Amino acid sequence: MTAADDLRFDPWDPAFTADPYPAYAELRERGRVIRYERTDQWLVPHHADVSALLRDRRLGRTYRHRFTHEDFGRTAPPAEHEPFHTLNDHGMLDLEPPDHTRIRRLVSKAFTPRTVERLKPYVERLAGELVDELVAAGGGDLLRDVAEPLPVAVIAEMLGIPASERAPLRPWSADICGMYELNPSEETARRAVRASVEFSAYLRELIAARREEPGDDLISGLIAAHDEGDRLTEQEMISTAVLLLNAGHEATVNATVNGWWALFRNPGQLAALRADHALVPSAVEELMRYDTPLQLFERWVLDEIEIDGTVIPRGAEIAMLFGSANHDPAVFTDPGRLDLTRAENPHISFSAGIHYCIGAPLARMELAASMRALLEKAPTLRLAAEPARTPNFVIRGLRGLDVEIA
């Protein structure tokens, strides 16, 4: 075990968030597990360890199924944050078996591969229309004009949210996701609480309407899903819908702009992709690896574990560094090089184990659809201005990506 205080790992430093990968290399050289006092966490930077720990049942996204806050040596969240935690803590991403198993099984009845595949014509048509508008305008902000509206519209379409009611969805999501950053501020918490209250109230009304008049949408499917007498509670349905929306577009939006920014910085790879659109599936995987949209994923230590001789006690928190794992030279040859033909690419951008992203097939479909549309309809697309990073570390993205048609 070692400490990270003398390294370049600093999630609040703009220079680090602009390019965290050199600091990750230092962490990997320092050891398999590094104590980081500023967040009271144990950092895990190696691919093999991250992959194994994502499947280790001695760790959990929550501890409340086994311990009280006091038993676990933790302090309960402030009472004024309750609306956020009620919303967040009833979603399957932050639950462990048996509740996680039950909810994921029921959600899977509504969120089937057939449901996702049925959306493919809609996804491809919408991607094409958005790119057509970008081309007609001679360029624009790729984030605002393509990357953001596509997944927001798709998940809203799946959930059955009318087009006229979708405007607040991304702002709500952004405010809620602010709480997933390290040591969020009280102002961040206030925005997350407000968004949680407003989003929950909206979904409660939508669920009531779908109970009266079911439709061919995911909300209706969640209401109808049952198994051996089990059903989702209303709060579980609300939390599931918010989780699907947040996870269903935050990662896709950021993967899109991170990916195109990487392509613009690697013109040889972009030229190869433009010459051979059959590279799109492997390009999607490589871009997800190369600049990972979710850089860190946390787990609580429910039962003492040992990593490379270091004992990590129950009650500790582990921070698995997805971005570092995806650049581990023990797994990826020349990991700092963008290679759209990379054949072996076991990236962990969609997590692993029981919390593997249920929306991964949809995300891949959306990323491929927007990429193909841009390649086909905007073959001379180029960068118009150097983009600025968001200040976030955990959810990695850009403030915008200005492009033009040459």
mmCIF file of N, CA and C in Angstrom, residues 15 87 105 118 127 185 198 231 315:
data_model
loop_
_atom_site.group_PDB
_atom_site.id
_atom_site.type_symbol
_atom_site.label_atom_id
_atom_site.label_comp_id
_atom_site.label_asym_id
_atom_site.label_seq_id
_atom_site.Cartn_x
_atom_site.Cartn_y
_atom_site.Cartn_z
ATOM 1 N N ALA A 15 -5.731 20.732 -15.046
ATOM 2 C CA ALA A 15 -4.697 20.081 -15.857
ATOM 3 C C ALA A 15 -4.838 18.565 -15.789
ATOM 4 N N LEU A 87 -34.510 8.682 -4.270
ATOM 5 C CA LEU A 87 -34.521 8.393 -5.702
ATOM 6 C C LEU A 87 -33.358 7.490 -6.084
ATOM 7 N N ARG A 105 -34.337 -8.376 -12.661
ATOM 8 C CA ARG A 105 -35.114 -9.402 -13.353
ATOM 9 C C ARG A 105 -36.418 -8.820 -13.893
ATOM 10 N N ARG A 118 -36.103 -3.098 -31.775
ATOM 11 C CA ARG A 118 -37.245 -2.461 -32.428
ATOM 12 C C ARG A 118 -37.032 -0.958 -32.607
ATOM 13 N N ALA A 127 -30.830 9.975 -36.068
ATOM 14 C CA ALA A 127 -29.423 10.342 -36.234
ATOM 15 C C ALA A 127 -29.211 11.013 -37.587
ATOM 16 N N SER A 185 -20.244 19.583 -3.761
ATOM 17 C CA SER A 185 -20.501 20.738 -2.905
ATOM 18 C C SER A 185 -21.950 20.746 -2.439
ATOM 19 N N GLU A 198 -38.491 17.275 -8.602
ATOM 20 C CA GLU A 198 -39.250 17.615 -9.810
ATOM 21 C C GLU A 198 -39.374 16.418 -10.745
ATOM 22 N N ARG A 231 -43.699 -7.437 -7.900
ATOM 23 C CA ARG A 231 -43.866 -6.307 -8.807
ATOM 24 C C ARG A 231 -42.959 -5.183 -8.339
ATOM 25 N N GLY A 315 -16.001 -1.449 5.756
ATOM 26 C CA GLY A 315 -16.349 -0.055 5.979
ATOM 27 C C GLY A 315 -15.567 0.903 5.108
#
